[in-house]
Tab-separated table of C-alpha atoms in Angstrom:
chain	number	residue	atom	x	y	z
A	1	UNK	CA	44.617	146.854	104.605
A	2	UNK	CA	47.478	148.286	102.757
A	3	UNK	CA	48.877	145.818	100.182
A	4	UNK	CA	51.753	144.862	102.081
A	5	UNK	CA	50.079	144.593	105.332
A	6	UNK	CA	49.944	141.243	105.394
A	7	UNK	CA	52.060	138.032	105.376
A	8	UNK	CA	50.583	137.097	101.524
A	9	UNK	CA	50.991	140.704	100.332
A	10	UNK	CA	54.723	140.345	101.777
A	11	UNK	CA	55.490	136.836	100.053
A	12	UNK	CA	54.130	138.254	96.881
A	13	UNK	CA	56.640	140.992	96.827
A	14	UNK	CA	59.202	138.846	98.010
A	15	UNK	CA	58.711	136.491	94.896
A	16	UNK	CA	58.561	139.656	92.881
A	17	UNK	CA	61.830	141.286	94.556
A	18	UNK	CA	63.282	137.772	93.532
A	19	UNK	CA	62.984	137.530	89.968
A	20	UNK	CA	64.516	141.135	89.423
A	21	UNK	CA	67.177	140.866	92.203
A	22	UNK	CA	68.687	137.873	92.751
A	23	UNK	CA	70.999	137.356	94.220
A	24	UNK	CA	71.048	140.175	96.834
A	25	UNK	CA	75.019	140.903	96.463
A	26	UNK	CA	75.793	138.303	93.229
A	27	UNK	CA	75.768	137.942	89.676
A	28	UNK	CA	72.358	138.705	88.502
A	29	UNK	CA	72.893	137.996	85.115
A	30	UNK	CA	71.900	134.013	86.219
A	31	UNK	CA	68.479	133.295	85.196
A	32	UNK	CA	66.315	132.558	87.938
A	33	UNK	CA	62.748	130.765	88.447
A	34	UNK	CA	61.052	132.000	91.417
A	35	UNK	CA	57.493	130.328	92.881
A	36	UNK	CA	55.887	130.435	96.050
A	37	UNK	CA	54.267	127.447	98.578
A	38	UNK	CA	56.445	124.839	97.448
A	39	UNK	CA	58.394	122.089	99.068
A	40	UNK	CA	58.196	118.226	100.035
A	41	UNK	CA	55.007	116.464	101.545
A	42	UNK	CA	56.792	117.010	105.426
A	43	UNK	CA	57.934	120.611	104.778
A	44	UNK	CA	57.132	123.707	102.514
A	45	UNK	CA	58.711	126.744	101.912
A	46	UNK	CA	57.249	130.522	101.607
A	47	UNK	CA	59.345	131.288	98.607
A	48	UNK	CA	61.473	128.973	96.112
A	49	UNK	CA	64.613	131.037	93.948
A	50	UNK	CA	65.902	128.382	91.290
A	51	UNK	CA	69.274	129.711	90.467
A	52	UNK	CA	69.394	127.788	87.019
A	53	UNK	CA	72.500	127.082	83.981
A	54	UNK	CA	71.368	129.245	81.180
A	55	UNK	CA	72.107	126.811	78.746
A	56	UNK	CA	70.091	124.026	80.577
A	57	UNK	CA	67.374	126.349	80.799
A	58	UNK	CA	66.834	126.801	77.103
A	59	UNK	CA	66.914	123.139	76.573
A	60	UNK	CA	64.537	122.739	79.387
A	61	UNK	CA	62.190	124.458	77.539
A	62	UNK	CA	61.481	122.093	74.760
A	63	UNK	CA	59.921	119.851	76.919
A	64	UNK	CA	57.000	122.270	77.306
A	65	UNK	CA	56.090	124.777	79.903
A	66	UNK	CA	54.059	122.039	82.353
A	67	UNK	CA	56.420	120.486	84.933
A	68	UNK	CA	57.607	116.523	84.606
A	69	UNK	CA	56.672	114.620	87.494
A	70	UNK	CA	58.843	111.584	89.075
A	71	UNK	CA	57.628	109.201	86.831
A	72	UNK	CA	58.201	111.314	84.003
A	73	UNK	CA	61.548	112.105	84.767
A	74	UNK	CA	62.872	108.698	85.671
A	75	UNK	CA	61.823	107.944	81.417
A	76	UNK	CA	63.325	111.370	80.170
A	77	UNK	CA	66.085	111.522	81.739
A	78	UNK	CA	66.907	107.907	81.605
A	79	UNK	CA	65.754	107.142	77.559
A	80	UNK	CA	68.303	106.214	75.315
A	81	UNK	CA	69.902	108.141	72.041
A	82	UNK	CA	68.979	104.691	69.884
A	83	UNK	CA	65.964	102.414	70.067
A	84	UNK	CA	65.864	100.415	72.922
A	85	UNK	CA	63.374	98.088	74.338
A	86	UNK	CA	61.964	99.898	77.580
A	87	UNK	CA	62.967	97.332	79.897
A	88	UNK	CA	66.745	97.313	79.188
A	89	UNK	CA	67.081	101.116	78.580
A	90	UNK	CA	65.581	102.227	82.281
A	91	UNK	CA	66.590	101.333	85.647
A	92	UNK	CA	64.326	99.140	87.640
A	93	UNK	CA	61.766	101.265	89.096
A	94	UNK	CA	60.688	99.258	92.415
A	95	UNK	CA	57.594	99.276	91.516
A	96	UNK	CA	55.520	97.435	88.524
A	97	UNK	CA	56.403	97.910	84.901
A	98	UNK	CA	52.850	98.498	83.921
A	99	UNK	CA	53.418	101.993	85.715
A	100	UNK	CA	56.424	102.273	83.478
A	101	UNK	CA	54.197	101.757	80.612
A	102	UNK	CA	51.851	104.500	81.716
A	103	UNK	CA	54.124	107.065	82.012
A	104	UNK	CA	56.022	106.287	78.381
A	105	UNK	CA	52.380	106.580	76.601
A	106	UNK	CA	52.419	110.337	78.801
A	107	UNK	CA	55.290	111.335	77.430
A	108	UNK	CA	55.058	109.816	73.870
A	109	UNK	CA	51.566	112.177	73.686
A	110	UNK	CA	53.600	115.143	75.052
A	111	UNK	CA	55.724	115.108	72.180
A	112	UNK	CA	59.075	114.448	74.446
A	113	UNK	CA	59.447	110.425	73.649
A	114	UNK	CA	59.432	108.526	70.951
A	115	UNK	CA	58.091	105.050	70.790
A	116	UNK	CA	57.633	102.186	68.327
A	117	UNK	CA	56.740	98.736	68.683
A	118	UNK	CA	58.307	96.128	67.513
A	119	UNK	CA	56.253	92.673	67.841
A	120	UNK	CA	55.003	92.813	71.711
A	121	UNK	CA	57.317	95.027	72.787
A	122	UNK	CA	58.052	98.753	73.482
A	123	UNK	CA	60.586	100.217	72.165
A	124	UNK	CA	61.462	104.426	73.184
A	125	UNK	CA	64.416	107.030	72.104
A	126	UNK	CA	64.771	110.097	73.316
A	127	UNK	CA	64.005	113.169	71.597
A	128	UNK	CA	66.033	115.168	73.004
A	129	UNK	CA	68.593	114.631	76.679
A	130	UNK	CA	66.949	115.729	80.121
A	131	UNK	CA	69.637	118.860	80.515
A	132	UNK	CA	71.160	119.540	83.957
A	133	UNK	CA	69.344	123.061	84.564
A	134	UNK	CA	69.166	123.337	88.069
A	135	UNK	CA	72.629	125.015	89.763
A	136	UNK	CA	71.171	126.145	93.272
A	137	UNK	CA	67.946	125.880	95.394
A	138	UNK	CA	67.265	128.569	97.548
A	139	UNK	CA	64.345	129.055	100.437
A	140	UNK	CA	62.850	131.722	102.248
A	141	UNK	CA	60.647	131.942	105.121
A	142	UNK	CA	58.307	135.305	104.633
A	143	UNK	CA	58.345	137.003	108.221
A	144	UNK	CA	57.090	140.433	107.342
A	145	UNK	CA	57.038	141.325	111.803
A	146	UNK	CA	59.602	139.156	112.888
A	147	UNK	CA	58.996	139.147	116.610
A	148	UNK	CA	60.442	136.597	119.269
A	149	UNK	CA	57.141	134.172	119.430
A	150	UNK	CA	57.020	134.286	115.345
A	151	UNK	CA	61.282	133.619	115.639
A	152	UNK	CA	60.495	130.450	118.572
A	153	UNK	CA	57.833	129.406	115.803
A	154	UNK	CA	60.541	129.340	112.776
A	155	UNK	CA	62.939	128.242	114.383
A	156	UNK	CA	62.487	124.692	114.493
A	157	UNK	CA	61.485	124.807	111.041
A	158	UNK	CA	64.806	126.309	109.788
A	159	UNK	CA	66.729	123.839	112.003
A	160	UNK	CA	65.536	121.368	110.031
A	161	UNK	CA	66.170	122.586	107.151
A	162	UNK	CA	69.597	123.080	107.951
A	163	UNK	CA	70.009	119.262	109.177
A	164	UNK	CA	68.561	118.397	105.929
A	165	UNK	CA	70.788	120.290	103.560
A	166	UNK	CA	67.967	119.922	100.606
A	167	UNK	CA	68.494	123.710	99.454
A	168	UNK	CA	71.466	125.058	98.996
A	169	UNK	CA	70.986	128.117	101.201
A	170	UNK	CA	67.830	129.007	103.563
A	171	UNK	CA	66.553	132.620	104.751
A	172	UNK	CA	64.270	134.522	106.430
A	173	UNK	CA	62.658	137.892	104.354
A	174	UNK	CA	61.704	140.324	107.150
A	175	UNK	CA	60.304	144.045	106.702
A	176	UNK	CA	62.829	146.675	107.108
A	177	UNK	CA	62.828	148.808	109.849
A	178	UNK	CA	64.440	152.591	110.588
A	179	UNK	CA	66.904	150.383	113.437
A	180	UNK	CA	71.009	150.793	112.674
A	181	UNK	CA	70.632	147.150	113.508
A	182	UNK	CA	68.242	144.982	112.556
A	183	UNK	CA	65.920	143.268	114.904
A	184	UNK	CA	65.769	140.093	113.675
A	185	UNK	CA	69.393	139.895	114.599
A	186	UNK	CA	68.573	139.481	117.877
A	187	UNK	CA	65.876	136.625	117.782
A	188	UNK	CA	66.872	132.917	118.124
A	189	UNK	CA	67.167	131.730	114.591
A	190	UNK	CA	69.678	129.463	113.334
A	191	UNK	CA	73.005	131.079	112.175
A	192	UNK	CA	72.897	128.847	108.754
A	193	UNK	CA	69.828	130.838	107.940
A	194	UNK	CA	70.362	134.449	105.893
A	195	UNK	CA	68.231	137.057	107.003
A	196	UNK	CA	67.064	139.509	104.460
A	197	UNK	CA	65.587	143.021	104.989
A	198	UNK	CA	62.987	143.608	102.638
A	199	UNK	CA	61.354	147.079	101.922
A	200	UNK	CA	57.900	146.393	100.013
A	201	UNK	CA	57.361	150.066	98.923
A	202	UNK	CA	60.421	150.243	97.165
A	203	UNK	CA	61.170	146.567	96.686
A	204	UNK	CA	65.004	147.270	97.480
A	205	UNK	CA	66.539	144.727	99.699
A	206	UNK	CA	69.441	144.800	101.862
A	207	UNK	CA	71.240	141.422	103.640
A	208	UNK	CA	71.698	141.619	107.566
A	209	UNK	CA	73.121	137.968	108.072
A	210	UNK	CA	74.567	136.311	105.234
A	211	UNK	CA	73.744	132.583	105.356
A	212	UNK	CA	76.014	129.791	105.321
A	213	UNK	CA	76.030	127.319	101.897
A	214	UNK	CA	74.902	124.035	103.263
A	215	UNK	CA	75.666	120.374	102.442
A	216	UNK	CA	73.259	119.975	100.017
A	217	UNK	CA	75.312	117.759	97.701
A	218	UNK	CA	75.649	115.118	100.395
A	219	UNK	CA	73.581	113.247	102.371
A	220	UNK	CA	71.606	114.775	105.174
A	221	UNK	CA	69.350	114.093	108.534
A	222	UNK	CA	65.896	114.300	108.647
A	223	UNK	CA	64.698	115.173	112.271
A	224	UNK	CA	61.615	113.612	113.175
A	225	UNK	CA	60.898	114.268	116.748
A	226	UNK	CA	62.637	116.220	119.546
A	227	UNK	CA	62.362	117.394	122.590
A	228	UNK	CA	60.162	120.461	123.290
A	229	UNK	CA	63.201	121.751	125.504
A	230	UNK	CA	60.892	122.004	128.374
A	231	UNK	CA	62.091	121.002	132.007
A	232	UNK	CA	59.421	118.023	131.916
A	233	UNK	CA	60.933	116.453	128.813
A	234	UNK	CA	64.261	114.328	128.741
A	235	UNK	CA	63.145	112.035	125.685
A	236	UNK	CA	65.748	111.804	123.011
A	237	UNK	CA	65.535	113.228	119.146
A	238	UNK	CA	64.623	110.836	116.400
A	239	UNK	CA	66.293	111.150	112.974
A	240	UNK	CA	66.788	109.638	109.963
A	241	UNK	CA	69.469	109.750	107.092
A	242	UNK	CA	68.644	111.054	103.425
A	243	UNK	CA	70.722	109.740	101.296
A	244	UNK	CA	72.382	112.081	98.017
A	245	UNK	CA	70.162	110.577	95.258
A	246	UNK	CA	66.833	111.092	97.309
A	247	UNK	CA	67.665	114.455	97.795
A	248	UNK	CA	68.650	114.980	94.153
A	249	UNK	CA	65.569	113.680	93.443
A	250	UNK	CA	63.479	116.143	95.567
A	251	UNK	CA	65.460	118.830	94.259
A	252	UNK	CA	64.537	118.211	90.572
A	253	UNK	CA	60.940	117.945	91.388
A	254	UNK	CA	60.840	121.233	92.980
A	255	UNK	CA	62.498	122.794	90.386
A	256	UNK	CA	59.969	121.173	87.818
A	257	UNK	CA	57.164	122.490	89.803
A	258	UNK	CA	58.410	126.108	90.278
A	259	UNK	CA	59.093	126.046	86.199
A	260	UNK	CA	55.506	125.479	86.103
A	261	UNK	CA	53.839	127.518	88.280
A	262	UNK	CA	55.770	130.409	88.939
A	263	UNK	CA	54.451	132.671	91.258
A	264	UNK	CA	51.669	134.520	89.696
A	265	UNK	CA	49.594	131.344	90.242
A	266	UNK	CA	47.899	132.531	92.844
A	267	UNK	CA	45.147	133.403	90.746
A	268	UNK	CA	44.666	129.447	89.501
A	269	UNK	CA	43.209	129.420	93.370
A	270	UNK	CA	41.123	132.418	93.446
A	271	UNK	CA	38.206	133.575	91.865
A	272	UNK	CA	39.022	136.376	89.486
A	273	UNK	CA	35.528	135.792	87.745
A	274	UNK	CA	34.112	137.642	90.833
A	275	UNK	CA	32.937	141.253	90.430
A	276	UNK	CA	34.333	142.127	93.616
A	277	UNK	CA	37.852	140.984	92.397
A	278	UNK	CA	40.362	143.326	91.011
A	279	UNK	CA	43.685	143.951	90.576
A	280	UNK	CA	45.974	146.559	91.885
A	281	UNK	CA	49.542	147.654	90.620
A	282	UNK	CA	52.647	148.936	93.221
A	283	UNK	CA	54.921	147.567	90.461
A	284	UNK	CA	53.076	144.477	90.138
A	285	UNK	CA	49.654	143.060	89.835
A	286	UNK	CA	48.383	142.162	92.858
A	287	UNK	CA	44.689	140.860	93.842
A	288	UNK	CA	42.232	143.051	95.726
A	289	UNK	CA	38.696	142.426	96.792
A	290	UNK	CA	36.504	145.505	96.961
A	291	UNK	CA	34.253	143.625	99.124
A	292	UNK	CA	36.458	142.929	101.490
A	293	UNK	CA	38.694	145.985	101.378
A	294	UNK	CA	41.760	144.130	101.544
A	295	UNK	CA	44.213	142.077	99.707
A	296	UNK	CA	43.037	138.482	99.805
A	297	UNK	CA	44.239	135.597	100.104
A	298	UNK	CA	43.318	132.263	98.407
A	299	UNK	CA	41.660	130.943	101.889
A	300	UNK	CA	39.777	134.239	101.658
A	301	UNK	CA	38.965	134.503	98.026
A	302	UNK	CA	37.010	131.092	97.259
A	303	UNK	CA	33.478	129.575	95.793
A	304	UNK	CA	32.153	129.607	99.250
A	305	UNK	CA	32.932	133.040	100.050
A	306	UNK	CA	29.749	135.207	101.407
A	307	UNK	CA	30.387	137.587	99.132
A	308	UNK	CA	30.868	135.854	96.066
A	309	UNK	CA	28.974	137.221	93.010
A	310	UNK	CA	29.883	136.102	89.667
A	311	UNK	CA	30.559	138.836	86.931
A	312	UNK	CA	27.696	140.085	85.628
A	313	UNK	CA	26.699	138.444	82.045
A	314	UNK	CA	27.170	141.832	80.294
A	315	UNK	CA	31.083	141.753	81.390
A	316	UNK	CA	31.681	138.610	79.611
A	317	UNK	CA	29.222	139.205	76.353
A	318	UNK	CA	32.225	139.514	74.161
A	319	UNK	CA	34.098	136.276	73.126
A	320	UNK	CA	32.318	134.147	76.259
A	321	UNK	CA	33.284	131.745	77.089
A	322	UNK	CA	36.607	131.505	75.438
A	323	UNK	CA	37.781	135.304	75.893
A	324	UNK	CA	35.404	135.764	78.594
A	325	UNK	CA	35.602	138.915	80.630
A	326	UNK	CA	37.962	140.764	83.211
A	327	UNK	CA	38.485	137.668	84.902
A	328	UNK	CA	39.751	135.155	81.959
A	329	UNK	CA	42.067	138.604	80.690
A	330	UNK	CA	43.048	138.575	84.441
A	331	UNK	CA	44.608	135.258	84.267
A	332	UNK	CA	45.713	135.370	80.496
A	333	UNK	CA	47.993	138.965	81.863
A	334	UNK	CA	49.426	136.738	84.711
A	335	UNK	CA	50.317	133.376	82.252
A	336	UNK	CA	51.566	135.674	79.512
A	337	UNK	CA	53.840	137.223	82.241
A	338	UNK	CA	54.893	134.225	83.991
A	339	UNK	CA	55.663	132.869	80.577
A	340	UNK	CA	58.217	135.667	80.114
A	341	UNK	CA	60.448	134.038	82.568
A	342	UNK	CA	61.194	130.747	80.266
A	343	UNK	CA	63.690	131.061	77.190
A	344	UNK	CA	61.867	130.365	73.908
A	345	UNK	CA	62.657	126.959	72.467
């Protein structure tokens, strides 16, 4: 299987098409954090595109390269300039201050808080303010063959997306095709949703459907259940309202997790430490299994595979277990690289 036969293979050079070329007819001097598989617990996304404020990046950055989590972020971004006891200095949580406590001792051992105590009480100050970093989230459904059953199957997806409003834009990477006109014009997807035509070989990119900029700085409506649109079905739709600050929240934390991950963590899933694993370069490294003969995917490439064979002891003689062998330089090349997308402190 060629390496972008398949749907991973495609996303991959999506992400990659991303961090060099965004946006597709824009400003690409705006720093950008792309990562893949990310999203909220009732929907994820193929690829994430952080469009971010350069300055806010850079001051992002000296809160380390791991991502701050909801309870992290409600003590960062809340702590005060002077010493304050905890309890007047944050918001009420809605749920129990011991939690509160937790999370302050996280951050005071990450370096990004400072505490003291002063009798029986906690007292915190910020080292430095939470910046406002994030300027955009955009999404983007990988549909390498975009035919009309895989265009019925997105579709409901992407309509809820759109009712949501939690990026800022939503589109669908398809491969490009020889047509003057682009199939997936002519499948039933949303007209909110952008559709991008996306050549692998070359990783050039061309927009068929620009999308429309949704509401994502107001509230928005969460679809629960509709109808299947079949003859035999006349219930109604259930929905529920999002309200702005729950949105703003999921935002951030999606943005914190694609600042961590990036998208060369697919190899923090795989087993690189495998002899059969290698990597191959089209103007990026991308994972290969000789065993196999294809690209694999994380599913595919796992402890339980059949063909799993570690790397043979003579592979990793030098510097095991800390430099280890082709696998640990496998994952070092892909950390170093991801790394290259963050501003220095």
């Amino acid at each position: 299987m060629d390496y972008d036969a398949s749907e991973f293979g495609f996303e991959l050079r999506t992400c990659r098409w991303a961090e060099d070329s965004w946006p597709p007819d824009g400003d690409r001097s705006v720093p950008v954090v792309v990562s893949r598989q990310l999203g909220t617990k009732r929907r994820r996304w193929d690829t994430v595109v952080i469009e971010c404020d350069p300055d806010g990046l850079r001051e992002r950055a000296r809160f380390g390269s791991d991502r701050l989590d909801g309870d992290l972020l409600d003590v960062c971004r809340y702590a005060p300039a002077e010493w304050a006891y905890y309890r007047d200095a944050l918001p009420d949580p809605g749920y129990p201050w011991r939690y509160v406590r937790e999370s302050i001792h996280r951050a005071d051992n990450r370096g990004i808080l400072e505490t003291r105590r002063r009798g029986n009480r906690i007292e915190i100050r910020r080292r430095w303010p939470y910046p406002d970093w994030v300027d955009r989230v955009i999404a983007i459904e990988n549909k390498p063959d975009l035919d009309a059953s895989a265009a019925r199957a997105l579709s409901g997806q992407l309509e809820h997306d759109v009712a949501l409003g939690l990026a800022d834009e939503v589109w669908i990477a398809t491969r490009a095709t020889d047509e003057r006109i682009s199939p997936a014009l002519f499948e039933d997807v949303p007209v909110e949703a952008g559709i991008l035509e996306l050549d692998p070989e070359t990783l050039s990119a061309d927009v068929a459907w620009y999308p429309r900029t949704l509401a994502a700085d107001r509230p928005g409506t969460r679809i629960l259940e509709r109808p299947d649109r079949s003859a035999h079905d006349a219930s109604a739709a259930r929905f529920e309202y999002v309200d702005r600050a729950e949105k703003d929240a999921q935002r951030l934390a999606i943005a914190e997790r694609a600042y961590e991950r990036g998208f060369r963590s697919f190899v923090d899933s795989m087993r690189p430490d495998c002899r059969h694993f290698e990597t191959r370069t089209h103007g990026q490294i991308l994972p290969y299994c000789r065993a196999k003969d294809c690209q694999q995917t994380a599913r595919q490439c796992s402890g339980d595979c059949s063909a799993f064979e570690p790397e043979p002891p003579a592979w990793r003689s030098r510097g095991w277990p800390i430099e280890g062998g082709p696998g640990k330089q496998i994952r070092r090349v892909l950390a170093d690289r991801r790394d290259r997308r963050r501003p220095d402190r």
